[in-house]
């Protein structure tokens, strides 16, 4: 059975797209046929994050009736299938957000998981992804403005007939996870399905246009995302332990020998 999740946030800058890309990549790594569609047809950040900004056919063309959905599907990391939106203003103006339903109808025939990266804020093109998904996942930062806007998005989702599965709290101080979880669940009225800690490796992976779960799989953020993906798939999360390889006598001798030669 196909599961469709819309990843949403009340405001921009919460790390929603980064979460969408990495969660999709991890689901693909877990062996699930996963598609990620960038429904933020105005800002179109998924393509930028994955280096697909020059894709010839994007969701813009499909929503404008100028192409076939198969031509807008690109191979992403770990086998993730990506449908990016374009970055041109003209393409945005020609795209019809109401046709996203038709695109989804075609995509769900091809995958096990469909993730939709929704536009930030409350707008006409942002309502459709909230309404058509099986469940909505809110990405929230532990700050007042983000929480308030996430609450508005939750209310809007319920108004249009959607359902919020829960929230992912992003960029959290690891010493305050328990307190933040309780406060967030009380304010938003939905369970916290994952906490992603503040991790400097996220920015380093982003600069390399590579998901952190690929670039730095043992980083704290990667482990948190793998835990969330495992829960969505319904499998037990297994934390891989890093094996420390001790340097032997031959290794030390060779290193010392080559060092001496290079100094000559």
PDB file of C-alpha atoms in Angstrom:
ATOM      1  CA  UNK A   1       0.000   0.000   0.000  1.00  0.00           C
ATOM      2  CA  UNK A   2       1.349   3.418  -0.979  1.00  0.00           C
ATOM      3  CA  UNK A   3       1.833   6.017   1.760  1.00  0.00           C
ATOM      4  CA  UNK A   4       1.796   9.705   0.858  1.00  0.00           C
ATOM      5  CA  UNK A   5       3.348  12.136   3.327  1.00  0.00           C
ATOM      6  CA  UNK A   6       3.391  15.899   2.930  1.00  0.00           C
ATOM      7  CA  UNK A   7       6.293  17.532   4.769  1.00  0.00           C
ATOM      8  CA  UNK A   8       5.167  20.992   5.841  1.00  0.00           C
ATOM      9  CA  UNK A   9       6.137  23.891   8.068  1.00  0.00           C
ATOM     10  CA  UNK A  10       4.479  27.124   8.961  1.00  0.00           C
ATOM     11  CA  UNK A  11       7.465  29.292   8.132  1.00  0.00           C
ATOM     12  CA  UNK A  12      10.504  29.135   5.912  1.00  0.00           C
ATOM     13  CA  UNK A  13      13.959  28.333   7.228  1.00  0.00           C
ATOM     14  CA  UNK A  14      13.005  25.406   9.442  1.00  0.00           C
ATOM     15  CA  UNK A  15      15.054  22.933   7.410  1.00  0.00           C
ATOM     16  CA  UNK A  16      11.919  21.368   5.890  1.00  0.00           C
ATOM     17  CA  UNK A  17      13.458  20.667   2.493  1.00  0.00           C
ATOM     18  CA  UNK A  18      16.620  19.240   4.048  1.00  0.00           C
ATOM     19  CA  UNK A  19      14.473  16.923   6.174  1.00  0.00           C
ATOM     20  CA  UNK A  20      12.402  15.919   3.124  1.00  0.00           C
ATOM     21  CA  UNK A  21      15.462  15.084   1.029  1.00  0.00           C
ATOM     22  CA  UNK A  22      17.198  13.121   3.774  1.00  0.00           C
ATOM     23  CA  UNK A  23      14.083  11.292   4.907  1.00  0.00           C
ATOM     24  CA  UNK A  24      13.365  10.280   1.317  1.00  0.00           C
ATOM     25  CA  UNK A  25      16.950   9.144   0.824  1.00  0.00           C
ATOM     26  CA  UNK A  26      16.833   7.061   3.996  1.00  0.00           C
ATOM     27  CA  UNK A  27      13.541   5.426   3.004  1.00  0.00           C
ATOM     28  CA  UNK A  28      15.180   4.494  -0.304  1.00  0.00           C
ATOM     29  CA  UNK A  29      18.174   3.106   1.582  1.00  0.00           C
ATOM     30  CA  UNK A  30      15.794   0.947   3.574  1.00  0.00           C
ATOM     31  CA  UNK A  31      14.749  -0.655   0.304  1.00  0.00           C
ATOM     32  CA  UNK A  32      11.503   1.221  -0.308  1.00  0.00           C
ATOM     33  CA  UNK A  33      10.603   2.612  -3.734  1.00  0.00           C
ATOM     34  CA  UNK A  34      10.451   6.257  -2.751  1.00  0.00           C
ATOM     35  CA  UNK A  35       9.568   9.381  -4.723  1.00  0.00           C
ATOM     36  CA  UNK A  36      10.099  12.977  -3.590  1.00  0.00           C
ATOM     37  CA  UNK A  37       8.075  15.717  -5.275  1.00  0.00           C
ATOM     38  CA  UNK A  38       8.897  19.388  -4.793  1.00  0.00           C
ATOM     39  CA  UNK A  39       5.467  21.019  -4.548  1.00  0.00           C
ATOM     40  CA  UNK A  40       7.010  24.340  -3.579  1.00  0.00           C
ATOM     41  CA  UNK A  41       6.675  25.618  -7.126  1.00  0.00           C
ATOM     42  CA  UNK A  42       7.588  29.135  -6.083  1.00  0.00           C
ATOM     43  CA  UNK A  43      10.911  28.574  -4.290  1.00  0.00           C
ATOM     44  CA  UNK A  44      11.848  25.119  -5.660  1.00  0.00           C
ATOM     45  CA  UNK A  45      14.615  24.222  -3.222  1.00  0.00           C
ATOM     46  CA  UNK A  46      14.748  20.427  -3.685  1.00  0.00           C
ATOM     47  CA  UNK A  47      16.468  20.770  -7.051  1.00  0.00           C
ATOM     48  CA  UNK A  48      18.997  23.205  -5.618  1.00  0.00           C
ATOM     49  CA  UNK A  49      19.780  20.926  -2.670  1.00  0.00           C
ATOM     50  CA  UNK A  50      20.403  17.941  -4.966  1.00  0.00           C
ATOM     51  CA  UNK A  51      22.123  19.779  -7.820  1.00  0.00           C
ATOM     52  CA  UNK A  52      19.155  19.420 -10.194  1.00  0.00           C
ATOM     53  CA  UNK A  53      18.663  23.135 -10.794  1.00  0.00           C
ATOM     54  CA  UNK A  54      19.409  22.666 -14.519  1.00  0.00           C
ATOM     55  CA  UNK A  55      16.908  19.849 -15.031  1.00  0.00           C
ATOM     56  CA  UNK A  56      15.351  20.407 -18.499  1.00  0.00           C
ATOM     57  CA  UNK A  57      11.859  19.173 -17.573  1.00  0.00           C
ATOM     58  CA  UNK A  58      10.461  19.894 -14.111  1.00  0.00           C
ATOM     59  CA  UNK A  59       7.146  19.910 -12.275  1.00  0.00           C
ATOM     60  CA  UNK A  60       6.594  23.411 -13.710  1.00  0.00           C
ATOM     61  CA  UNK A  61       6.328  22.018 -17.240  1.00  0.00           C
ATOM     62  CA  UNK A  62       4.047  19.201 -16.119  1.00  0.00           C
ATOM     63  CA  UNK A  63       1.698  21.576 -14.296  1.00  0.00           C
ATOM     64  CA  UNK A  64       1.674  23.794 -17.390  1.00  0.00           C
ATOM     65  CA  UNK A  65       0.656  20.856 -19.584  1.00  0.00           C
ATOM     66  CA  UNK A  66       3.930  20.904 -21.505  1.00  0.00           C
ATOM     67  CA  UNK A  67       5.393  17.522 -20.681  1.00  0.00           C
ATOM     68  CA  UNK A  68       4.959  13.967 -19.469  1.00  0.00           C
ATOM     69  CA  UNK A  69       5.524  13.155 -15.795  1.00  0.00           C
ATOM     70  CA  UNK A  70       8.012  10.429 -16.740  1.00  0.00           C
ATOM     71  CA  UNK A  71      10.300  13.099 -18.210  1.00  0.00           C
ATOM     72  CA  UNK A  72      10.379  15.014 -14.912  1.00  0.00           C
ATOM     73  CA  UNK A  73      11.538  12.091 -12.753  1.00  0.00           C
ATOM     74  CA  UNK A  74      15.261  12.077 -11.947  1.00  0.00           C
ATOM     75  CA  UNK A  75      17.470   9.541 -10.201  1.00  0.00           C
ATOM     76  CA  UNK A  76      18.558  10.803  -6.797  1.00  0.00           C
ATOM     77  CA  UNK A  77      20.839   9.424  -4.074  1.00  0.00           C
ATOM     78  CA  UNK A  78      20.359   5.800  -2.958  1.00  0.00           C
ATOM     79  CA  UNK A  79      17.789   5.267  -5.712  1.00  0.00           C
ATOM     80  CA  UNK A  80      15.449   8.036  -4.539  1.00  0.00           C
ATOM     81  CA  UNK A  81      13.298   9.311  -7.427  1.00  0.00           C
ATOM     82  CA  UNK A  82      13.028  13.106  -7.511  1.00  0.00           C
ATOM     83  CA  UNK A  83      10.499  15.356  -9.219  1.00  0.00           C
ATOM     84  CA  UNK A  84      11.985  18.867  -8.864  1.00  0.00           C
ATOM     85  CA  UNK A  85      10.253  22.154  -9.548  1.00  0.00           C
ATOM     86  CA  UNK A  86      11.930  24.689 -11.822  1.00  0.00           C
ATOM     87  CA  UNK A  87      13.637  27.881 -10.707  1.00  0.00           C
ATOM     88  CA  UNK A  88      12.411  30.226 -13.439  1.00  0.00           C
ATOM     89  CA  UNK A  89       9.783  32.858 -12.696  1.00  0.00           C
ATOM     90  CA  UNK A  90       8.118  32.235 -16.064  1.00  0.00           C
ATOM     91  CA  UNK A  91       7.736  28.540 -15.295  1.00  0.00           C
ATOM     92  CA  UNK A  92       6.187  29.373 -11.924  1.00  0.00           C
ATOM     93  CA  UNK A  93       3.673  31.734 -13.534  1.00  0.00           C
ATOM     94  CA  UNK A  94       2.582  29.109 -16.063  1.00  0.00           C
ATOM     95  CA  UNK A  95       2.237  26.252 -13.549  1.00  0.00           C
ATOM     96  CA  UNK A  96      -1.257  25.338 -12.354  1.00  0.00           C
ATOM     97  CA  UNK A  97      -1.102  24.058  -8.717  1.00  0.00           C
ATOM     98  CA  UNK A  98      -4.510  22.416  -9.046  1.00  0.00           C
ATOM     99  CA  UNK A  99      -2.972  19.850 -11.408  1.00  0.00           C
ATOM    100  CA  UNK A 100      -0.808  18.458  -8.572  1.00  0.00           C
ATOM    101  CA  UNK A 101      -3.638  16.018  -7.834  1.00  0.00           C
ATOM    102  CA  UNK A 102      -3.302  14.568 -11.343  1.00  0.00           C
ATOM    103  CA  UNK A 103       0.473  14.270 -10.972  1.00  0.00           C
ATOM    104  CA  UNK A 104       0.065  12.472  -7.650  1.00  0.00           C
ATOM    105  CA  UNK A 105      -2.447  10.060  -9.159  1.00  0.00           C
ATOM    106  CA  UNK A 106       0.222   9.015 -11.646  1.00  0.00           C
ATOM    107  CA  UNK A 107       3.088   8.863  -9.141  1.00  0.00           C
ATOM    108  CA  UNK A 108       1.331   6.683  -6.575  1.00  0.00           C
ATOM    109  CA  UNK A 109       1.133   3.930  -9.209  1.00  0.00           C
ATOM    110  CA  UNK A 110       4.930   3.748  -9.225  1.00  0.00           C
ATOM    111  CA  UNK A 111       6.079   3.853  -5.601  1.00  0.00           C
ATOM    112  CA  UNK A 112       5.683   2.693  -2.023  1.00  0.00           C
ATOM    113  CA  UNK A 113       6.350   6.085  -0.435  1.00  0.00           C
ATOM    114  CA  UNK A 114       5.629   9.504  -1.911  1.00  0.00           C
ATOM    115  CA  UNK A 115       6.985  12.498  -0.025  1.00  0.00           C
ATOM    116  CA  UNK A 116       5.733  15.959  -0.938  1.00  0.00           C
ATOM    117  CA  UNK A 117       7.855  18.942   0.035  1.00  0.00           C
ATOM    118  CA  UNK A 118       5.147  21.562   0.592  1.00  0.00           C
ATOM    119  CA  UNK A 119       5.511  25.349   0.303  1.00  0.00           C
ATOM    120  CA  UNK A 120       6.162  27.201   3.544  1.00  0.00           C
ATOM    121  CA  UNK A 121       3.434  29.472   4.819  1.00  0.00           C
ATOM    122  CA  UNK A 122      -0.258  29.544   4.000  1.00  0.00           C
ATOM    123  CA  UNK A 123      -1.041  30.034   0.324  1.00  0.00           C
ATOM    124  CA  UNK A 124      -3.279  28.617  -2.405  1.00  0.00           C
ATOM    125  CA  UNK A 125      -0.563  26.388  -3.864  1.00  0.00           C
ATOM    126  CA  UNK A 126       0.246  25.145  -0.360  1.00  0.00           C
ATOM    127  CA  UNK A 127      -3.278  23.968   0.450  1.00  0.00           C
ATOM    128  CA  UNK A 128      -3.444  21.127  -2.094  1.00  0.00           C
ATOM    129  CA  UNK A 129      -0.469  19.154  -0.675  1.00  0.00           C
ATOM    130  CA  UNK A 130      -2.001  19.392   2.810  1.00  0.00           C
ATOM    131  CA  UNK A 131      -5.342  18.076   1.611  1.00  0.00           C
ATOM    132  CA  UNK A 132      -4.302  15.245  -0.697  1.00  0.00           C
ATOM    133  CA  UNK A 133      -1.692  13.480   1.441  1.00  0.00           C
ATOM    134  CA  UNK A 134      -2.485  10.497   3.646  1.00  0.00           C
ATOM    135  CA  UNK A 135      -0.753  12.318   6.486  1.00  0.00           C
ATOM    136  CA  UNK A 136       1.091  15.578   7.065  1.00  0.00           C
ATOM    137  CA  UNK A 137       4.352  15.830   8.987  1.00  0.00           C
ATOM    138  CA  UNK A 138       5.233  19.220  10.470  1.00  0.00           C
ATOM    139  CA  UNK A 139       8.874  20.312  10.653  1.00  0.00           C
ATOM    140  CA  UNK A 140       9.287  22.720  13.556  1.00  0.00           C
ATOM    141  CA  UNK A 141      12.156  24.577  15.170  1.00  0.00           C
ATOM    142  CA  UNK A 142      12.170  24.998  18.972  1.00  0.00           C
ATOM    143  CA  UNK A 143      11.354  28.710  18.803  1.00  0.00           C
ATOM    144  CA  UNK A 144       8.105  30.597  19.297  1.00  0.00           C
ATOM    145  CA  UNK A 145       7.593  31.914  15.744  1.00  0.00           C
ATOM    146  CA  UNK A 146       8.113  28.451  14.224  1.00  0.00           C
ATOM    147  CA  UNK A 147       5.774  26.796  16.729  1.00  0.00           C
ATOM    148  CA  UNK A 148       3.002  29.373  16.195  1.00  0.00           C
ATOM    149  CA  UNK A 149       3.214  29.042  12.406  1.00  0.00           C
ATOM    150  CA  UNK A 150       3.254  25.237  12.646  1.00  0.00           C
ATOM    151  CA  UNK A 151       0.076  25.420  14.725  1.00  0.00           C
ATOM    152  CA  UNK A 152      -1.571  27.521  11.982  1.00  0.00           C
ATOM    153  CA  UNK A 153      -0.540  24.918   9.411  1.00  0.00           C
ATOM    154  CA  UNK A 154      -1.988  22.145  11.567  1.00  0.00           C
ATOM    155  CA  UNK A 155      -5.306  23.983  11.854  1.00  0.00           C
ATOM    156  CA  UNK A 156      -5.369  24.644   8.091  1.00  0.00           C
ATOM    157  CA  UNK A 157      -4.657  20.977   7.386  1.00  0.00           C
ATOM    158  CA  UNK A 158      -7.632  19.936   9.492  1.00  0.00           C
ATOM    159  CA  UNK A 159      -9.879  22.569   7.863  1.00  0.00           C
ATOM    160  CA  UNK A 160      -9.155  21.216   4.359  1.00  0.00           C
ATOM    161  CA  UNK A 161      -9.738  17.637   5.484  1.00  0.00           C
ATOM    162  CA  UNK A 162      -6.143  16.524   5.981  1.00  0.00           C
ATOM    163  CA  UNK A 163      -4.559  14.741   8.938  1.00  0.00           C
ATOM    164  CA  UNK A 164      -1.371  15.602  10.800  1.00  0.00           C
ATOM    165  CA  UNK A 165       0.647  12.520  11.762  1.00  0.00           C
ATOM    166  CA  UNK A 166       2.988  14.429  14.054  1.00  0.00           C
ATOM    167  CA  UNK A 167       5.914  16.792  14.184  1.00  0.00           C
ATOM    168  CA  UNK A 168       9.658  16.570  13.677  1.00  0.00           C
ATOM    169  CA  UNK A 169      11.567  19.019  15.824  1.00  0.00           C
ATOM    170  CA  UNK A 170      14.635  20.151  13.926  1.00  0.00           C
ATOM    171  CA  UNK A 171      17.864  21.762  15.188  1.00  0.00           C
ATOM    172  CA  UNK A 172      17.473  20.846  18.829  1.00  0.00           C
ATOM    173  CA  UNK A 173      20.014  21.225  21.623  1.00  0.00           C
ATOM    174  CA  UNK A 174      20.641  17.606  22.635  1.00  0.00           C
ATOM    175  CA  UNK A 175      20.487  18.455  26.344  1.00  0.00           C
ATOM    176  CA  UNK A 176      16.885  19.664  26.148  1.00  0.00           C
ATOM    177  CA  UNK A 177      15.100  16.983  24.123  1.00  0.00           C
ATOM    178  CA  UNK A 178      12.750  15.716  26.857  1.00  0.00           C
ATOM    179  CA  UNK A 179      11.581  19.180  27.905  1.00  0.00           C
ATOM    180  CA  UNK A 180      11.077  20.338  24.314  1.00  0.00           C
ATOM    181  CA  UNK A 181       9.145  17.183  23.379  1.00  0.00           C
ATOM    182  CA  UNK A 182       6.639  17.632  26.197  1.00  0.00           C
ATOM    183  CA  UNK A 183       6.137  21.337  25.457  1.00  0.00           C
ATOM    184  CA  UNK A 184       5.769  20.765  21.712  1.00  0.00           C
ATOM    185  CA  UNK A 185       3.201  17.999  22.111  1.00  0.00           C
ATOM    186  CA  UNK A 186       1.202  20.138  24.517  1.00  0.00           C
ATOM    187  CA  UNK A 187       1.176  23.224  22.267  1.00  0.00           C
ATOM    188  CA  UNK A 188       0.650  21.528  18.878  1.00  0.00           C
ATOM    189  CA  UNK A 189      -1.598  18.739  20.116  1.00  0.00           C
ATOM    190  CA  UNK A 190       0.224  16.102  18.037  1.00  0.00           C
ATOM    191  CA  UNK A 191       2.929  13.631  18.937  1.00  0.00           C
ATOM    192  CA  UNK A 192       6.592  14.288  18.253  1.00  0.00           C
ATOM    193  CA  UNK A 193       7.690  11.559  15.858  1.00  0.00           C
ATOM    194  CA  UNK A 194      11.340  12.587  15.800  1.00  0.00           C
ATOM    195  CA  UNK A 195      13.940  15.000  17.086  1.00  0.00           C
ATOM    196  CA  UNK A 196      16.869  16.029  14.891  1.00  0.00           C
ATOM    197  CA  UNK A 197      19.726  17.601  16.856  1.00  0.00           C
ATOM    198  CA  UNK A 198      21.730  20.616  15.811  1.00  0.00           C
ATOM    199  CA  UNK A 199      24.549  19.207  13.675  1.00  0.00           C
ATOM    200  CA  UNK A 200      27.263  21.160  11.873  1.00  0.00           C
ATOM    201  CA  UNK A 201      27.560  18.323   9.356  1.00  0.00           C
ATOM    202  CA  UNK A 202      24.194  19.297   7.867  1.00  0.00           C
ATOM    203  CA  UNK A 203      25.666  22.467   6.408  1.00  0.00           C
ATOM    204  CA  UNK A 204      28.787  20.661   5.206  1.00  0.00           C
ATOM    205  CA  UNK A 205      26.678  18.037   3.412  1.00  0.00           C
ATOM    206  CA  UNK A 206      24.475  20.757   1.934  1.00  0.00           C
ATOM    207  CA  UNK A 207      27.522  22.521   0.497  1.00  0.00           C
ATOM    208  CA  UNK A 208      28.438  19.252  -1.226  1.00  0.00           C
ATOM    209  CA  UNK A 209      24.842  18.933  -2.531  1.00  0.00           C
ATOM    210  CA  UNK A 210      24.680  15.535  -0.851  1.00  0.00           C
ATOM    211  CA  UNK A 211      22.190  14.346   1.799  1.00  0.00           C
ATOM    212  CA  UNK A 212      23.795  14.133   5.230  1.00  0.00           C
ATOM    213  CA  UNK A 213      22.618  10.507   5.545  1.00  0.00           C
ATOM    214  CA  UNK A 214      24.952   9.735   2.623  1.00  0.00           C
ATOM    215  CA  UNK A 215      27.801  12.149   3.349  1.00  0.00           C
ATOM    216  CA  UNK A 216      27.972  11.673   7.123  1.00  0.00           C
ATOM    217  CA  UNK A 217      25.909   8.562   7.961  1.00  0.00           C
ATOM    218  CA  UNK A 218      27.193   8.349  11.533  1.00  0.00           C
ATOM    219  CA  UNK A 219      26.448  11.963  12.423  1.00  0.00           C
ATOM    220  CA  UNK A 220      23.803  12.704  15.090  1.00  0.00           C
ATOM    221  CA  UNK A 221      21.354  14.170  12.551  1.00  0.00           C
ATOM    222  CA  UNK A 222      21.708  11.141  10.242  1.00  0.00           C
ATOM    223  CA  UNK A 223      20.976   8.726  13.071  1.00  0.00           C
ATOM    224  CA  UNK A 224      17.893  10.723  14.049  1.00  0.00           C
ATOM    225  CA  UNK A 225      16.593  10.683  10.468  1.00  0.00           C
ATOM    226  CA  UNK A 226      17.217   6.947  10.161  1.00  0.00           C
ATOM    227  CA  UNK A 227      15.199   6.415  13.349  1.00  0.00           C
ATOM    228  CA  UNK A 228      12.267   8.380  11.904  1.00  0.00           C
ATOM    229  CA  UNK A 229      12.438   6.528   8.568  1.00  0.00           C
ATOM    230  CA  UNK A 230      12.555   3.156  10.340  1.00  0.00           C
ATOM    231  CA  UNK A 231       9.405   4.046  12.279  1.00  0.00           C
ATOM    232  CA  UNK A 232       7.599   5.053   9.078  1.00  0.00           C
ATOM    233  CA  UNK A 233       8.575   1.769   7.421  1.00  0.00           C
ATOM    234  CA  UNK A 234       7.705  -0.215  10.533  1.00  0.00           C
ATOM    235  CA  UNK A 235      11.087  -1.794  11.174  1.00  0.00           C
ATOM    236  CA  UNK A 236      13.251  -1.744  14.269  1.00  0.00           C
ATOM    237  CA  UNK A 237      15.903   0.949  14.291  1.00  0.00           C
ATOM    238  CA  UNK A 238      19.437  -0.430  14.452  1.00  0.00           C
ATOM    239  CA  UNK A 239      22.260   1.915  15.305  1.00  0.00           C
ATOM    240  CA  UNK A 240      25.432   0.948  13.510  1.00  0.00           C
ATOM    241  CA  UNK A 241      28.446   1.107  15.741  1.00  0.00           C
ATOM    242  CA  UNK A 242      31.614   2.565  14.325  1.00  0.00           C
ATOM    243  CA  UNK A 243      34.506   0.147  14.545  1.00  0.00           C
ATOM    244  CA  UNK A 244      37.783   1.637  15.655  1.00  0.00           C
ATOM    245  CA  UNK A 245      40.644   0.035  13.791  1.00  0.00           C
ATOM    246  CA  UNK A 246      43.828   0.004  15.815  1.00  0.00           C
ATOM    247  CA  UNK A 247      47.007   0.835  13.976  1.00  0.00           C
ATOM    248  CA  UNK A 248      49.370  -2.118  13.890  1.00  0.00           C
ATOM    249  CA  UNK A 249      53.181  -2.231  13.972  1.00  0.00           C
ATOM    250  CA  UNK A 250      53.484  -2.579  10.169  1.00  0.00           C
ATOM    251  CA  UNK A 251      51.209   0.435   9.617  1.00  0.00           C
ATOM    252  CA  UNK A 252      53.211   2.558  12.051  1.00  0.00           C
ATOM    253  CA  UNK A 253      56.515   1.420  10.558  1.00  0.00           C
ATOM    254  CA  UNK A 254      55.364   2.168   6.974  1.00  0.00           C
ATOM    255  CA  UNK A 255      54.040   5.573   7.948  1.00  0.00           C
ATOM    256  CA  UNK A 256      57.290   6.472   9.703  1.00  0.00           C
ATOM    257  CA  UNK A 257      59.360   5.207   6.738  1.00  0.00           C
ATOM    258  CA  UNK A 258      57.437   7.216   4.134  1.00  0.00           C
ATOM    259  CA  UNK A 259      57.519  10.280   6.352  1.00  0.00           C
ATOM    260  CA  UNK A 260      61.312  10.129   6.555  1.00  0.00           C
ATOM    261  CA  UNK A 261      61.611   9.761   2.772  1.00  0.00           C
ATOM    262  CA  UNK A 262      59.386  12.774   2.143  1.00  0.00           C
ATOM    263  CA  UNK A 263      61.493  14.889   4.490  1.00  0.00           C
ATOM    264  CA  UNK A 264      64.644  14.288   2.453  1.00  0.00           C
TER     265      UNK A 264
END
